[in-house]
CSV table of C-alpha atoms and ligand atoms in Angstrom, one decimal:
chain,number,residue,atom,x,y,z
A,29,MET,CA,22.8,23.2,-16.2
A,30,PHE,CA,21.4,20.2,-14.2
A,31,GLN,CA,20.1,22.7,-11.5
A,32,SER,CA,17.3,20.4,-10.1
A,33,VAL,CA,19.8,17.6,-9.5
A,34,LYS,CA,22.5,19.9,-8.1
A,35,GLU,CA,20.1,21.4,-5.7
A,36,ARG,CA,18.3,18.2,-4.7
A,37,ARG,CA,18.2,16.8,-1.1
A,38,THR,CA,16.1,14.1,0.4
A,39,ILE,CA,12.7,15.4,1.7
A,40,ARG,CA,11.2,13.7,4.7
A,41,LYS,CA,8.4,16.1,5.6
A,42,TYR,CA,5.5,16.8,3.2
A,43,LEU,CA,2.6,19.2,3.0
A,44,GLN,CA,-0.8,17.7,3.5
A,45,LYS,CA,-1.5,18.4,-0.2
A,46,ASP,CA,-2.3,15.6,-2.6
A,47,ILE,CA,-0.4,14.9,-5.8
A,48,SER,CA,-2.9,15.0,-8.7
A,49,GLU,CA,-3.6,11.8,-10.5
A,50,ASP,CA,-2.6,13.5,-13.7
A,51,LEU,CA,0.8,14.6,-12.4
A,52,LEU,CA,1.4,11.2,-10.8
A,53,ASN,CA,0.4,9.4,-14.0
A,54,ASP,CA,2.6,11.6,-16.1
A,55,LEU,CA,5.6,11.0,-13.8
A,56,LEU,CA,5.0,7.2,-13.9
A,57,GLU,CA,4.5,7.1,-17.6
A,58,THR,CA,7.6,9.2,-18.3
A,59,SER,CA,9.7,7.1,-15.9
A,60,CYS,CA,8.9,4.1,-17.9
A,61,ARG,CA,11.0,5.5,-20.7
A,62,THR,CA,14.0,4.5,-18.6
A,63,ALA,CA,16.4,2.0,-20.2
A,64,THR,CA,15.4,-1.6,-19.3
A,65,VAL,CA,17.1,-5.0,-19.7
A,66,GLY,CA,16.3,-6.3,-23.1
A,67,ASN,CA,13.3,-4.0,-23.1
A,68,MET,CA,11.5,-6.6,-21.0
A,69,GLN,CA,10.4,-4.0,-18.3
A,70,VAL,CA,10.9,-6.5,-15.6
A,71,TYR,CA,9.7,-4.3,-12.8
A,72,SER,CA,6.4,-3.3,-11.2
A,73,ILE,CA,5.5,-0.1,-9.3
A,74,VAL,CA,2.9,-0.4,-6.6
A,75,VAL,CA,1.2,3.0,-5.8
A,76,THR,CA,-0.1,3.4,-2.2
A,77,ARG,CA,-2.3,6.4,-1.5
A,78,ASP,CA,-4.8,4.7,0.9
A,79,ALA,CA,-4.2,5.7,4.5
A,80,LEU,CA,-4.9,2.2,5.8
A,81,MET,CA,-2.5,0.6,3.4
A,82,LYS,CA,0.2,3.1,4.4
A,83,GLU,CA,-0.5,2.2,8.0
A,84,LYS,CA,0.0,-1.5,7.1
A,85,LEU,CA,3.3,-0.7,5.3
A,86,ALA,CA,4.7,1.5,8.0
A,87,PRO,CA,6.1,-1.2,10.3
A,88,ALA,CA,8.0,-2.7,7.3
A,89,HIS,CA,9.8,0.6,7.1
A,90,PHE,CA,10.5,0.7,10.9
A,91,ASN,CA,7.7,3.2,11.2
A,92,GLN,CA,9.6,5.9,9.6
A,93,PRO,CA,7.1,8.8,9.7
A,94,MET,CA,7.3,9.6,6.0
A,95,VAL,CA,5.3,6.5,5.2
A,96,LYS,CA,2.1,7.7,6.8
A,97,GLN,CA,2.7,11.4,6.2
A,98,ALA,CA,3.5,11.3,2.4
A,99,PRO,CA,0.5,11.5,0.1
A,100,VAL,CA,2.1,8.8,-2.1
A,101,VAL,CA,4.3,5.8,-1.3
A,102,LEU,CA,5.7,3.8,-4.2
A,103,THR,CA,7.1,0.3,-4.0
A,104,PHE,CA,9.4,-0.6,-6.8
A,105,CYS,CA,9.6,-4.3,-7.4
A,106,ALA,CA,11.8,-6.6,-9.4
A,107,ASP,CA,9.2,-8.5,-11.4
A,108,PHE,CA,9.7,-11.5,-13.6
A,109,ASN,CA,6.2,-12.8,-12.9
A,110,ARG,CA,4.4,-10.9,-15.6
A,111,PHE,CA,7.1,-11.5,-18.3
A,112,SER,CA,7.2,-15.3,-17.4
A,113,GLN,CA,3.4,-15.5,-17.6
A,114,TRP,CA,3.5,-13.9,-21.1
A,115,CYS,CA,6.2,-16.4,-22.1
A,116,ARG,CA,4.1,-19.4,-20.9
A,117,GLU,CA,1.0,-18.1,-22.6
A,118,ARG,CA,3.0,-17.8,-25.9
A,119,ASN,CA,4.4,-21.3,-25.8
A,120,ALA,CA,7.8,-20.1,-24.6
A,121,GLU,CA,9.5,-21.6,-21.5
A,122,PRO,CA,10.7,-18.9,-19.1
A,123,GLY,CA,14.1,-19.5,-17.3
A,124,TYR,CA,14.0,-16.6,-15.0
A,125,ASP,CA,14.0,-18.2,-11.5
A,126,ASN,CA,17.7,-17.5,-10.9
A,127,LEU,CA,20.1,-14.9,-9.4
A,128,LEU,CA,20.9,-13.3,-12.7
A,129,SER,CA,17.3,-12.6,-13.5
A,130,PHE,CA,16.8,-11.2,-10.0
A,131,LEU,CA,19.7,-8.8,-10.5
A,132,ASN,CA,18.4,-7.8,-13.9
A,133,ALA,CA,14.9,-7.2,-12.6
A,134,ALA,CA,16.3,-5.4,-9.5
A,135,THR,CA,18.4,-3.2,-11.8
A,136,ASP,CA,15.4,-2.3,-13.9
A,137,ALA,CA,13.4,-1.5,-10.7
A,138,LEU,CA,16.1,0.7,-9.3
A,139,LEU,CA,16.7,2.6,-12.5
A,140,VAL,CA,13.0,3.4,-13.0
A,141,ALA,CA,12.8,4.5,-9.4
A,142,GLN,CA,15.7,6.9,-9.9
A,143,THR,CA,14.1,8.4,-13.0
A,144,PHE,CA,10.9,8.8,-11.1
A,145,CYS,CA,12.7,10.7,-8.3
A,146,THR,CA,14.6,12.9,-10.7
A,147,LEU,CA,11.5,13.8,-12.6
A,148,ALA,CA,9.5,14.3,-9.4
A,149,GLU,CA,12.1,16.6,-8.0
A,150,ALA,CA,12.3,18.6,-11.2
A,151,ALA,CA,8.5,19.0,-10.9
A,152,GLY,CA,8.9,20.5,-7.4
A,153,LEU,CA,8.1,17.4,-5.4
A,154,GLY,CA,10.2,16.0,-2.7
A,155,THR,CA,11.2,12.3,-2.4
A,156,CYS,CA,12.7,9.9,0.1
A,157,TYR,CA,14.0,6.5,-0.7
A,158,LEU,CA,13.2,3.8,1.9
A,159,GLY,CA,15.9,1.1,1.7
A,160,THR,CA,14.1,-0.6,4.5
A,161,ALA,CA,12.1,-2.4,1.8
A,162,ILE,CA,14.8,-5.0,1.6
A,163,TYR,CA,15.1,-5.3,5.4
A,164,ASN,CA,11.5,-6.4,5.9
A,165,PRO,CA,10.4,-7.7,2.5
A,166,GLN,CA,8.0,-10.3,3.9
A,167,LEU,CA,5.6,-7.7,5.4
A,168,ILE,CA,5.6,-5.8,2.1
A,169,ILE,CA,5.0,-9.0,0.1
A,170,ASP,CA,2.1,-9.9,2.3
A,171,THR,CA,0.6,-6.4,2.4
A,172,LEU,CA,0.9,-5.7,-1.3
A,173,GLY,CA,0.1,-9.3,-2.3
A,174,LEU,CA,3.3,-9.8,-4.3
A,175,PRO,CA,3.3,-13.2,-6.1
A,176,GLU,CA,6.3,-15.4,-7.1
A,177,LEU,CA,9.1,-13.7,-9.0
A,178,VAL,CA,8.2,-10.3,-7.6
A,179,PHE,CA,10.4,-8.8,-4.9
A,180,PRO,CA,10.3,-5.2,-3.4
A,181,VAL,CA,13.7,-3.7,-3.9
A,182,ILE,CA,13.1,0.0,-2.9
A,183,ALA,CA,10.3,2.2,-1.8
A,184,VAL,CA,9.9,6.0,-2.3
A,185,THR,CA,7.8,8.4,-0.4
A,186,VAL,CA,6.8,11.5,-2.4
A,187,GLY,CA,4.9,14.7,-1.8
A,188,TYR,CA,5.2,18.5,-1.8
A,189,PRO,CA,8.1,19.5,0.5
A,190,ASP,CA,7.3,20.9,3.9
A,191,GLU,CA,11.0,21.4,4.7
A,192,ARG,CA,14.2,22.5,3.0
A,193,PRO,CA,17.0,20.9,4.9
A,194,ASP,CA,20.6,21.8,4.2
A,195,GLN,CA,22.2,19.7,1.6
A,196,VAL,CA,24.4,17.0,3.1
A,197,ASP,CA,28.1,16.5,2.2
A,198,ARG,CA,29.5,14.4,-0.6
A,199,LEU,CA,33.0,13.1,-1.1
A,200,SER,CA,35.0,14.8,-3.8
A,201,VAL,CA,34.5,13.3,-7.3
A,202,GLU,CA,38.1,12.0,-7.0
A,203,ALA,CA,36.9,9.5,-4.4
A,204,VAL,CA,34.5,7.8,-6.8
A,205,VAL,CA,35.8,8.3,-10.3
A,206,HIS,CA,38.7,6.2,-11.7
A,207,ARG,CA,40.2,7.0,-15.0
A,208,GLU,CA,40.9,4.0,-17.3
A,209,ARG,CA,41.9,1.7,-14.4
A,210,TYR,CA,40.9,1.4,-10.8
A,211,HIS,CA,43.5,2.8,-8.5
A,212,ALA,CA,44.0,1.8,-4.9
A,213,PHE,CA,44.0,4.5,-2.2
A,214,SER,CA,46.9,5.1,0.1
A,215,PRO,CA,46.2,5.9,3.8
A,216,GLU,CA,47.0,9.5,2.9
A,217,ASP,CA,44.4,9.5,0.1
A,218,ILE,CA,41.8,8.2,2.6
A,219,ASP,CA,42.8,11.0,5.1
A,220,ARG,CA,42.4,13.6,2.4
A,221,LEU,CA,39.2,12.2,0.9
A,222,TYR,CA,37.4,11.8,4.2
A,223,CYS,CA,38.8,14.8,6.1
A,224,THR,CA,35.9,17.2,5.2
A,225,LYS,CA,33.3,14.7,6.2
A,226,GLU,CA,35.0,13.9,9.4
A,227,SER,CA,35.5,17.5,10.4
A,228,LEU,CA,31.9,18.5,9.9
A,229,GLU,CA,30.4,19.8,13.1
A,230,GLU,CA,27.3,17.5,12.9
A,231,ASN,CA,29.5,14.4,12.3
A,232,ARG,CA,31.8,15.3,15.3
A,233,LYS,CA,28.6,15.6,17.4
A,234,TYR,CA,27.4,12.3,16.0
A,235,VAL,CA,30.6,10.6,17.0
A,236,ALA,CA,30.5,12.1,20.5
A,237,GLU,CA,26.8,11.2,21.0
A,238,ASN,CA,27.5,7.6,20.1
A,239,LYS,CA,30.5,7.6,22.4
A,240,LYS,CA,32.8,6.4,19.6
A,241,GLU,CA,36.3,7.4,18.6
A,242,THR,CA,35.7,7.8,14.8
A,243,LEU,CA,32.9,8.4,12.4
A,244,ALA,CA,33.7,5.1,10.7
A,245,GLN,CA,33.0,3.3,14.1
A,246,VAL,CA,29.5,4.9,14.1
A,247,PHE,CA,28.9,3.1,10.8
A,248,THR,CA,30.5,-0.3,11.7
A,249,GLU,CA,29.3,-0.4,15.4
A,250,VAL,CA,26.0,1.4,15.4
A,251,ARG,CA,24.4,2.0,12.0
A,252,TYR,CA,25.4,-0.9,9.8
A,253,THR,CA,26.9,-3.6,12.0
A,254,ARG,CA,28.1,-7.0,10.8
A,255,GLU,CA,25.5,-8.8,13.0
A,256,VAL,CA,22.6,-7.0,11.6
A,257,ASN,CA,23.9,-7.1,8.0
A,258,GLU,CA,24.4,-10.9,8.3
A,259,ALA,CA,20.9,-11.5,9.8
A,260,LEU,CA,19.2,-9.3,7.2
A,261,SER,CA,21.2,-11.1,4.4
A,262,ALA,CA,20.1,-14.5,5.7
A,263,ASN,CA,16.5,-13.2,5.7
A,264,LEU,CA,16.9,-11.8,2.2
A,265,LEU,CA,18.2,-15.1,0.8
A,266,GLU,CA,15.3,-17.0,2.4
A,267,ILE,CA,12.7,-14.7,0.9
A,268,LEU,CA,14.4,-14.7,-2.5
A,269,LYS,CA,14.0,-18.5,-2.3
A,270,GLN,CA,10.4,-18.3,-1.3
A,271,GLN,CA,9.7,-15.8,-4.2
A,272,LYS,CA,11.4,-18.4,-6.5
A,273,PHE,CA,14.2,-16.2,-7.6
A,274,LEU,CA,16.7,-18.7,-6.0
B,327,FMN,C1,19.0,2.9,-1.4
B,327,FMN,C2,18.7,4.0,-0.4
B,327,FMN,C3,18.0,3.8,0.7
B,327,FMN,C4,17.6,4.8,1.6
B,327,FMN,N1,16.9,4.6,2.7
B,327,FMN,C5,16.5,5.6,3.5
B,327,FMN,C6,15.6,5.3,4.6
B,327,FMN,O1,15.2,4.2,4.8
B,327,FMN,N2,15.3,6.4,5.3
B,327,FMN,C7,15.7,7.7,5.1
B,327,FMN,O2,15.3,8.6,5.8
B,327,FMN,N3,16.5,7.9,4.0
B,327,FMN,C8,16.9,6.9,3.2
B,327,FMN,N4,17.7,7.2,2.1
B,327,FMN,C9,18.1,8.6,1.9
B,327,FMN,C10,19.6,8.8,2.3
B,327,FMN,O3,19.7,8.8,3.6
B,327,FMN,C11,20.1,10.1,1.6
B,327,FMN,O4,20.0,10.0,0.2
B,327,FMN,C12,21.5,10.4,2.0
B,327,FMN,O5,21.6,10.6,3.4
B,327,FMN,C13,22.0,11.6,1.3
B,327,FMN,O6,21.2,12.7,1.5
B,327,FMN,P1,20.6,13.5,0.3
B,327,FMN,O7,19.7,12.6,-0.5
B,327,FMN,O8,19.7,14.6,0.9
B,327,FMN,O9,21.7,14.1,-0.5
B,327,FMN,C14,18.0,6.2,1.3
B,327,FMN,C15,18.8,6.4,0.1
B,327,FMN,C16,19.1,5.4,-0.7
B,327,FMN,C17,19.8,5.6,-2.0
C-alpha cells in the first residue's frame, strides 16, 4: 500500500522530455479535487513552460538549476483576488484583506500543490518544491503579473526523472506524532530521536565541511540563520502589505 509515496524522493534533474498537455491538464484538474476552505478555491496555479519565462523566474529561486531545466514550473499562489472580484460583481462586499484570509488562501495553495506532487509522482514524474518563492516574492509577482490579493507561496518544478537519488532520512514517527496530548521531550528523548540523523555519514561530513561542532549548528549558523530569517520575514511582511493582505 501507498507505494508511490513510500518510495518518493525529491527529483532535481529531469530528462529533456516534455510533459504532454493532456497529462498536465489531467494532473491539474484532478488536483483541484483537493479540499479547499469553504469550497472557495482561493488559489491560483501559474504554469510556466516558456524558456524565457523560466529564465526570468530563475533568479527568484536563487538560480537553482531545476527552474531552467524542468519542462514545467508551477507557481502556486494564495489568491483572494478572483473570489473578491466575484463578490463585488454580485453586490457582496469582500472582507479578505487580512491575515486570516492570507492563511486560508496559503493553506489552499499548499494543499493543492501537495496533491499535484503526489499525483505527478504516482504518474512517474519527479517534482521538487521551491520554497524560495517566499524568499523573493517580488520578482515572482513582477514576472508573473500577480495582482493584489495574490501571493506566491510555493513553486514546484516537474519533469521526467533523470536521476534516482537515495531516499533521505526521516525522524521516527514517534518524533512527530503525539497521542491525545502533546508531550514534551526530555534531553534523552532528543538524543534518541536525532541520533540516527546525526550519525549518518553524509551529515557528519556536512558538519566537518562547515567547520561546526553539531549538525544543529549547521542549521542555525549556516542554512537558516536568525539574521536571514528576520530579514526575509521583514520583506515578506512588506510584500504582504503591498499585495493588500495586511
Ligand atoms: C516547503 C518546501 C520547500 C522546499 N524548497 C526547496 C528548494 O528551494 N530547493 C530544493 O532543492 N529542495 C527544496 N525542497 C525539497 C526538500 O529539500 C526535500 O523535500 C527534503 O530535503 C527531503 O527530501 P525528499 O523530498 O527527497 O524526501 C523543499 C521542500 C519543501 C516542503
